[in-house]
Amino acid sequence: APFAKAIVAELKDLGMAHTEVRVAMAETFATEELLTTANEHGPVPVDLEVRINPGEPFHSLRDTASGGELARIVLAVKKTLADQDRVPLLVFDEIDAEIGGRLGLAVGKKLHEVARHHQVVIVTHLAPVAAFAAHHFLVNKSVVALSTGQKAGDERTRSGVRLLQGADVEKELAAMAMGDGADAAALQQARRLVEKARESAAAG
């Protein structure tokens, strides 16, 4: 119950104020069935059940949540667990999937809270989330010809990582929000986005 209550508290900050969560597991089990029912989590199966909208019954998380809802619930679960453990590094790969800009700042702020006590690496395509980062890295792919001596015409795809600083951060945030070739207005909007992220982080 305390675990579920903590998750619900996190979800209120992520635009899911009416969501209820409970951990479902059988309270009793037959000793003779232990070997067939036990798994890596314990003697009986464990499930996370949610009621996302008032008036609906509880359903297993895997069966009911949309992509955006699932991303936020997973973030709330990970934030709750991170508050209790000493794992030094957390990696979130598109934890903001199917989340729009309206909730982006809320998700970014929640990730910033996690980063106060853990090293957090985030892969994101959402500018409001990226705006909270202390360090920005641009990852891109390119196709290159193989070196001399390899079969003619063979190519490889390589990923490059580049640290962004100063104006390059604002330029990339603008591109994330508006597309490549963003104009001065988009750059100004990106600058304001960083300011809002800093204000939100300071207030939290």
PDB file of C-alpha atoms in Angstrom:
ATOM      1  CA  ALA A   1       0.000   0.000   0.000  1.00  0.00           C
ATOM      2  CA  PRO A   2       2.719   2.597   0.768  1.00  0.00           C
ATOM      3  CA  PHE A   3       4.373   1.872  -2.590  1.00  0.00           C
ATOM      4  CA  ALA A   4       1.101   2.377  -4.492  1.00  0.00           C
ATOM      5  CA  LYS A   5       0.347   5.563  -2.517  1.00  0.00           C
ATOM      6  CA  ALA A   6       3.740   7.014  -3.412  1.00  0.00           C
ATOM      7  CA  ILE A   7       3.179   6.280  -7.109  1.00  0.00           C
ATOM      8  CA  VAL A   8      -0.214   8.004  -7.003  1.00  0.00           C
ATOM      9  CA  ALA A   9       1.393  11.089  -5.443  1.00  0.00           C
ATOM     10  CA  GLU A  10       3.922  11.265  -8.285  1.00  0.00           C
ATOM     11  CA  LEU A  11       1.182  10.862 -10.909  1.00  0.00           C
ATOM     12  CA  LYS A  12      -0.648  13.930  -9.602  1.00  0.00           C
ATOM     13  CA  ASP A  13       2.325  16.010 -10.771  1.00  0.00           C
ATOM     14  CA  LEU A  14       2.162  14.342 -14.203  1.00  0.00           C
ATOM     15  CA  GLY A  15      -1.401  15.236 -15.146  1.00  0.00           C
ATOM     16  CA  MET A  16      -2.995  12.015 -13.843  1.00  0.00           C
ATOM     17  CA  ALA A  17      -4.587  13.302 -10.640  1.00  0.00           C
ATOM     18  CA  HIS A  18      -7.479  10.816 -10.679  1.00  0.00           C
ATOM     19  CA  THR A  19      -5.423   7.690 -11.313  1.00  0.00           C
ATOM     20  CA  GLU A  20      -5.459   4.995  -8.636  1.00  0.00           C
ATOM     21  CA  VAL A  21      -2.809   2.278  -8.359  1.00  0.00           C
ATOM     22  CA  ARG A  22      -2.655  -0.964  -6.451  1.00  0.00           C
ATOM     23  CA  VAL A  23      -0.230  -3.854  -6.306  1.00  0.00           C
ATOM     24  CA  ALA A  24      -2.108  -7.096  -6.864  1.00  0.00           C
ATOM     25  CA  MET A  25      -0.806 -10.394  -5.574  1.00  0.00           C
ATOM     26  CA  ALA A  26      -2.380 -13.465  -4.026  1.00  0.00           C
ATOM     27  CA  GLU A  27      -2.232 -13.317  -0.245  1.00  0.00           C
ATOM     28  CA  THR A  28      -2.152 -17.079   0.148  1.00  0.00           C
ATOM     29  CA  PHE A  29      -0.781 -19.930  -1.882  1.00  0.00           C
ATOM     30  CA  ALA A  30      -0.754 -23.682  -1.676  1.00  0.00           C
ATOM     31  CA  THR A  31       2.599 -25.040  -0.559  1.00  0.00           C
ATOM     32  CA  GLU A  32       2.346 -27.933  -2.974  1.00  0.00           C
ATOM     33  CA  GLU A  33       1.962 -25.462  -5.855  1.00  0.00           C
ATOM     34  CA  LEU A  34       4.920 -23.277  -4.883  1.00  0.00           C
ATOM     35  CA  LEU A  35       7.262 -24.587  -7.574  1.00  0.00           C
ATOM     36  CA  THR A  36       4.725 -23.906 -10.325  1.00  0.00           C
ATOM     37  CA  THR A  37       3.586 -20.460  -9.149  1.00  0.00           C
ATOM     38  CA  ALA A  38       6.834 -18.942  -7.870  1.00  0.00           C
ATOM     39  CA  ASN A  39       8.942 -16.649 -10.054  1.00  0.00           C
ATOM     40  CA  GLU A  40      11.779 -14.176  -9.616  1.00  0.00           C
ATOM     41  CA  HIS A  41       9.425 -11.802  -7.764  1.00  0.00           C
ATOM     42  CA  GLY A  42       8.279 -14.221  -5.075  1.00  0.00           C
ATOM     43  CA  PRO A  43       5.940 -17.113  -4.352  1.00  0.00           C
ATOM     44  CA  VAL A  44       2.994 -15.690  -6.315  1.00  0.00           C
ATOM     45  CA  PRO A  45       2.602 -13.535  -9.434  1.00  0.00           C
ATOM     46  CA  VAL A  46       2.664  -9.769  -8.860  1.00  0.00           C
ATOM     47  CA  ASP A  47       0.775  -7.287 -11.010  1.00  0.00           C
ATOM     48  CA  LEU A  48       0.381  -3.518 -11.046  1.00  0.00           C
ATOM     49  CA  GLU A  49      -3.268  -2.574 -11.488  1.00  0.00           C
ATOM     50  CA  VAL A  50      -4.537   0.906 -12.300  1.00  0.00           C
ATOM     51  CA  ARG A  51      -7.817   2.789 -12.509  1.00  0.00           C
ATOM     52  CA  ILE A  52      -7.035   5.704 -14.775  1.00  0.00           C
ATOM     53  CA  ASN A  53     -10.528   7.239 -14.929  1.00  0.00           C
ATOM     54  CA  PRO A  54     -13.032   7.463 -12.036  1.00  0.00           C
ATOM     55  CA  GLY A  55     -15.884   4.975 -12.281  1.00  0.00           C
ATOM     56  CA  GLU A  56     -13.892   2.386 -14.190  1.00  0.00           C
ATOM     57  CA  PRO A  57     -12.769  -0.936 -12.688  1.00  0.00           C
ATOM     58  CA  PHE A  58      -9.134  -1.678 -11.967  1.00  0.00           C
ATOM     59  CA  HIS A  59      -7.241  -3.276 -14.857  1.00  0.00           C
ATOM     60  CA  SER A  60      -3.732  -4.616 -15.237  1.00  0.00           C
ATOM     61  CA  LEU A  61      -1.404  -1.844 -16.360  1.00  0.00           C
ATOM     62  CA  ARG A  62      -0.332  -3.872 -19.383  1.00  0.00           C
ATOM     63  CA  ASP A  63      -3.933  -4.125 -20.615  1.00  0.00           C
ATOM     64  CA  THR A  64      -5.324  -0.644 -20.111  1.00  0.00           C
ATOM     65  CA  ALA A  65      -2.858   2.227 -20.402  1.00  0.00           C
ATOM     66  CA  SER A  66      -2.194   4.173 -23.587  1.00  0.00           C
ATOM     67  CA  GLY A  67       1.378   4.921 -24.634  1.00  0.00           C
ATOM     68  CA  GLY A  68       1.446   8.336 -22.973  1.00  0.00           C
ATOM     69  CA  GLU A  69      -0.216   7.071 -19.810  1.00  0.00           C
ATOM     70  CA  LEU A  70       2.125   4.105 -19.643  1.00  0.00           C
ATOM     71  CA  ALA A  71       5.170   6.364 -19.998  1.00  0.00           C
ATOM     72  CA  ARG A  72       4.032   8.557 -17.115  1.00  0.00           C
ATOM     73  CA  ILE A  73       3.157   5.627 -14.861  1.00  0.00           C
ATOM     74  CA  VAL A  74       6.527   3.993 -15.544  1.00  0.00           C
ATOM     75  CA  LEU A  75       8.235   7.293 -14.733  1.00  0.00           C
ATOM     76  CA  ALA A  76       6.260   7.544 -11.477  1.00  0.00           C
ATOM     77  CA  VAL A  77       7.226   3.972 -10.552  1.00  0.00           C
ATOM     78  CA  LYS A  78      10.893   4.563 -11.349  1.00  0.00           C
ATOM     79  CA  LYS A  79      10.893   7.866  -9.437  1.00  0.00           C
ATOM     80  CA  THR A  80       9.334   6.132  -6.410  1.00  0.00           C
ATOM     81  CA  LEU A  81      11.895   3.331  -6.514  1.00  0.00           C
ATOM     82  CA  ALA A  82      14.779   5.743  -7.098  1.00  0.00           C
ATOM     83  CA  ASP A  83      13.803   7.655  -3.954  1.00  0.00           C
ATOM     84  CA  GLN A  84      14.400   4.469  -1.944  1.00  0.00           C
ATOM     85  CA  ASP A  85      17.534   2.990  -3.490  1.00  0.00           C
ATOM     86  CA  ARG A  86      21.147   3.915  -4.151  1.00  0.00           C
ATOM     87  CA  VAL A  87      21.350   3.112  -7.857  1.00  0.00           C
ATOM     88  CA  PRO A  88      23.825   5.741  -9.107  1.00  0.00           C
ATOM     89  CA  LEU A  89      22.780   5.815 -12.771  1.00  0.00           C
ATOM     90  CA  LEU A  90      19.323   5.809 -14.362  1.00  0.00           C
ATOM     91  CA  VAL A  91      18.770   5.691 -18.127  1.00  0.00           C
ATOM     92  CA  PHE A  92      15.396   6.713 -19.593  1.00  0.00           C
ATOM     93  CA  ASP A  93      14.967   5.942 -23.277  1.00  0.00           C
ATOM     94  CA  GLU A  94      12.059   8.027 -24.593  1.00  0.00           C
ATOM     95  CA  ILE A  95      10.204   7.924 -21.265  1.00  0.00           C
ATOM     96  CA  ASP A  96       8.184  10.819 -22.712  1.00  0.00           C
ATOM     97  CA  ALA A  97       6.791   8.716 -25.583  1.00  0.00           C
ATOM     98  CA  GLU A  98       3.423   9.995 -26.836  1.00  0.00           C
ATOM     99  CA  ILE A  99       3.502  12.935 -24.443  1.00  0.00           C
ATOM    100  CA  GLY A 100       2.851  16.379 -25.895  1.00  0.00           C
ATOM    101  CA  GLY A 101       4.402  19.704 -25.057  1.00  0.00           C
ATOM    102  CA  ARG A 102       1.691  20.546 -22.529  1.00  0.00           C
ATOM    103  CA  LEU A 103       2.910  17.796 -20.194  1.00  0.00           C
ATOM    104  CA  GLY A 104       6.523  18.023 -21.301  1.00  0.00           C
ATOM    105  CA  LEU A 105       7.502  20.520 -18.625  1.00  0.00           C
ATOM    106  CA  ALA A 106       5.862  18.400 -15.908  1.00  0.00           C
ATOM    107  CA  VAL A 107       7.742  15.308 -17.075  1.00  0.00           C
ATOM    108  CA  GLY A 108      10.978  17.290 -17.364  1.00  0.00           C
ATOM    109  CA  LYS A 109      10.563  18.620 -13.836  1.00  0.00           C
ATOM    110  CA  LYS A 110       9.953  15.114 -12.495  1.00  0.00           C
ATOM    111  CA  LEU A 111      13.097  13.841 -14.212  1.00  0.00           C
ATOM    112  CA  HIS A 112      14.997  16.822 -12.789  1.00  0.00           C
ATOM    113  CA  GLU A 113      13.862  15.783  -9.307  1.00  0.00           C
ATOM    114  CA  VAL A 114      15.280  12.304  -9.893  1.00  0.00           C
ATOM    115  CA  ALA A 115      18.540  13.856 -11.123  1.00  0.00           C
ATOM    116  CA  ARG A 116      19.087  15.599  -7.794  1.00  0.00           C
ATOM    117  CA  HIS A 117      20.200  12.317  -6.254  1.00  0.00           C
ATOM    118  CA  HIS A 118      21.102  10.172  -9.282  1.00  0.00           C
ATOM    119  CA  GLN A 119      22.992  10.535 -12.528  1.00  0.00           C
ATOM    120  CA  VAL A 120      20.230  10.575 -15.154  1.00  0.00           C
ATOM    121  CA  VAL A 121      20.692  10.010 -18.878  1.00  0.00           C
ATOM    122  CA  ILE A 122      17.643  10.734 -21.024  1.00  0.00           C
ATOM    123  CA  VAL A 123      17.017  10.018 -24.696  1.00  0.00           C
ATOM    124  CA  THR A 124      14.247  12.383 -25.787  1.00  0.00           C
ATOM    125  CA  HIS A 125      12.697  14.059 -28.810  1.00  0.00           C
ATOM    126  CA  LEU A 126      10.642  16.465 -26.697  1.00  0.00           C
ATOM    127  CA  ALA A 127      12.079  19.962 -26.303  1.00  0.00           C
ATOM    128  CA  PRO A 128      10.371  20.773 -22.947  1.00  0.00           C
ATOM    129  CA  VAL A 129      12.015  17.689 -21.408  1.00  0.00           C
ATOM    130  CA  ALA A 130      15.424  18.387 -22.934  1.00  0.00           C
ATOM    131  CA  ALA A 131      15.285  21.966 -21.636  1.00  0.00           C
ATOM    132  CA  PHE A 132      15.849  20.708 -18.074  1.00  0.00           C
ATOM    133  CA  ALA A 133      19.140  18.987 -18.885  1.00  0.00           C
ATOM    134  CA  ALA A 134      22.413  20.137 -17.375  1.00  0.00           C
ATOM    135  CA  HIS A 135      24.297  18.810 -20.414  1.00  0.00           C
ATOM    136  CA  HIS A 136      22.985  18.344 -23.939  1.00  0.00           C
ATOM    137  CA  PHE A 137      24.330  15.822 -26.431  1.00  0.00           C
ATOM    138  CA  LEU A 138      23.190  15.625 -30.033  1.00  0.00           C
ATOM    139  CA  VAL A 139      23.137  12.095 -31.439  1.00  0.00           C
ATOM    140  CA  ASN A 140      22.903  11.674 -35.200  1.00  0.00           C
ATOM    141  CA  LYS A 141      23.464   8.951 -37.766  1.00  0.00           C
ATOM    142  CA  SER A 142      25.413   9.057 -40.997  1.00  0.00           C
ATOM    143  CA  VAL A 143      26.195   6.567 -43.752  1.00  0.00           C
ATOM    144  CA  VAL A 144      29.886   6.291 -44.577  1.00  0.00           C
ATOM    145  CA  ALA A 145      31.860   4.259 -47.092  1.00  0.00           C
ATOM    146  CA  LEU A 146      34.003   1.501 -45.680  1.00  0.00           C
ATOM    147  CA  SER A 147      37.743   2.023 -45.522  1.00  0.00           C
ATOM    148  CA  THR A 148      40.117   1.091 -48.323  1.00  0.00           C
ATOM    149  CA  GLY A 149      40.457  -2.635 -48.827  1.00  0.00           C
ATOM    150  CA  GLN A 150      36.819  -3.398 -48.132  1.00  0.00           C
ATOM    151  CA  LYS A 151      34.352  -4.496 -50.769  1.00  0.00           C
ATOM    152  CA  ALA A 152      33.577  -1.663 -53.188  1.00  0.00           C
ATOM    153  CA  GLY A 153      30.222  -0.020 -52.582  1.00  0.00           C
ATOM    154  CA  ASP A 154      29.871  -1.290 -49.034  1.00  0.00           C
ATOM    155  CA  GLU A 155      28.656   1.286 -46.535  1.00  0.00           C
ATOM    156  CA  ARG A 156      28.128   1.429 -42.800  1.00  0.00           C
ATOM    157  CA  THR A 157      25.818   3.474 -40.632  1.00  0.00           C
ATOM    158  CA  ARG A 158      27.596   5.226 -37.798  1.00  0.00           C
ATOM    159  CA  SER A 159      26.243   7.191 -34.862  1.00  0.00           C
ATOM    160  CA  GLY A 160      27.938  10.364 -33.721  1.00  0.00           C
ATOM    161  CA  VAL A 161      27.620  12.131 -30.372  1.00  0.00           C
ATOM    162  CA  ARG A 162      28.417  15.804 -29.908  1.00  0.00           C
ATOM    163  CA  LEU A 163      28.253  17.940 -26.776  1.00  0.00           C
ATOM    164  CA  LEU A 164      26.174  21.073 -27.347  1.00  0.00           C
ATOM    165  CA  GLN A 165      26.887  24.335 -25.598  1.00  0.00           C
ATOM    166  CA  GLY A 166      25.540  27.863 -25.549  1.00  0.00           C
ATOM    167  CA  ALA A 167      23.655  28.911 -28.661  1.00  0.00           C
ATOM    168  CA  ASP A 168      23.833  25.372 -30.090  1.00  0.00           C
ATOM    169  CA  VAL A 169      21.556  24.164 -27.285  1.00  0.00           C
ATOM    170  CA  GLU A 170      18.906  26.743 -28.141  1.00  0.00           C
ATOM    171  CA  LYS A 171      19.267  25.960 -31.842  1.00  0.00           C
ATOM    172  CA  GLU A 172      18.706  22.240 -31.252  1.00  0.00           C
ATOM    173  CA  LEU A 173      15.750  22.828 -28.924  1.00  0.00           C
ATOM    174  CA  ALA A 174      14.208  25.034 -31.593  1.00  0.00           C
ATOM    175  CA  ALA A 175      14.774  22.313 -34.189  1.00  0.00           C
ATOM    176  CA  MET A 176      13.170  19.719 -31.890  1.00  0.00           C
ATOM    177  CA  ALA A 177      10.094  21.905 -31.530  1.00  0.00           C
ATOM    178  CA  MET A 178       9.811  23.461 -34.986  1.00  0.00           C
ATOM    179  CA  GLY A 179      11.996  21.418 -37.337  1.00  0.00           C
ATOM    180  CA  ASP A 180      15.311  22.169 -39.003  1.00  0.00           C
ATOM    181  CA  GLY A 181      15.786  25.708 -40.253  1.00  0.00           C
ATOM    182  CA  ALA A 182      14.003  27.233 -37.275  1.00  0.00           C
ATOM    183  CA  ASP A 183      13.793  31.026 -37.483  1.00  0.00           C
ATOM    184  CA  ALA A 184      14.547  33.748 -34.938  1.00  0.00           C
ATOM    185  CA  ALA A 185      11.117  33.403 -33.347  1.00  0.00           C
ATOM    186  CA  ALA A 186      11.700  29.694 -32.760  1.00  0.00           C
ATOM    187  CA  LEU A 187      15.092  30.433 -31.216  1.00  0.00           C
ATOM    188  CA  GLN A 188      13.510  32.975 -28.913  1.00  0.00           C
ATOM    189  CA  GLN A 189      10.880  30.419 -27.946  1.00  0.00           C
ATOM    190  CA  ALA A 190      13.618  27.851 -27.196  1.00  0.00           C
ATOM    191  CA  ARG A 191      15.413  30.414 -25.040  1.00  0.00           C
ATOM    192  CA  ARG A 192      12.196  31.057 -23.119  1.00  0.00           C
ATOM    193  CA  LEU A 193      11.686  27.306 -22.746  1.00  0.00           C
ATOM    194  CA  VAL A 194      15.062  26.960 -21.034  1.00  0.00           C
ATOM    195  CA  GLU A 195      14.185  29.859 -18.746  1.00  0.00           C
ATOM    196  CA  LYS A 196      10.852  28.257 -17.825  1.00  0.00           C
ATOM    197  CA  ALA A 197      12.575  24.941 -17.126  1.00  0.00           C
ATOM    198  CA  ARG A 198      15.067  26.662 -14.810  1.00  0.00           C
ATOM    199  CA  GLU A 199      12.283  28.545 -13.037  1.00  0.00           C
ATOM    200  CA  SER A 200      10.266  25.364 -12.619  1.00  0.00           C
ATOM    201  CA  ALA A 201      13.276  23.416 -11.323  1.00  0.00           C
ATOM    202  CA  ALA A 202      14.129  26.175  -8.851  1.00  0.00           C
ATOM    203  CA  ALA A 203      10.542  26.345  -7.596  1.00  0.00           C
ATOM    204  CA  GLY A 204      10.410  22.562  -7.064  1.00  0.00           C
TER     205      GLY A 204
END
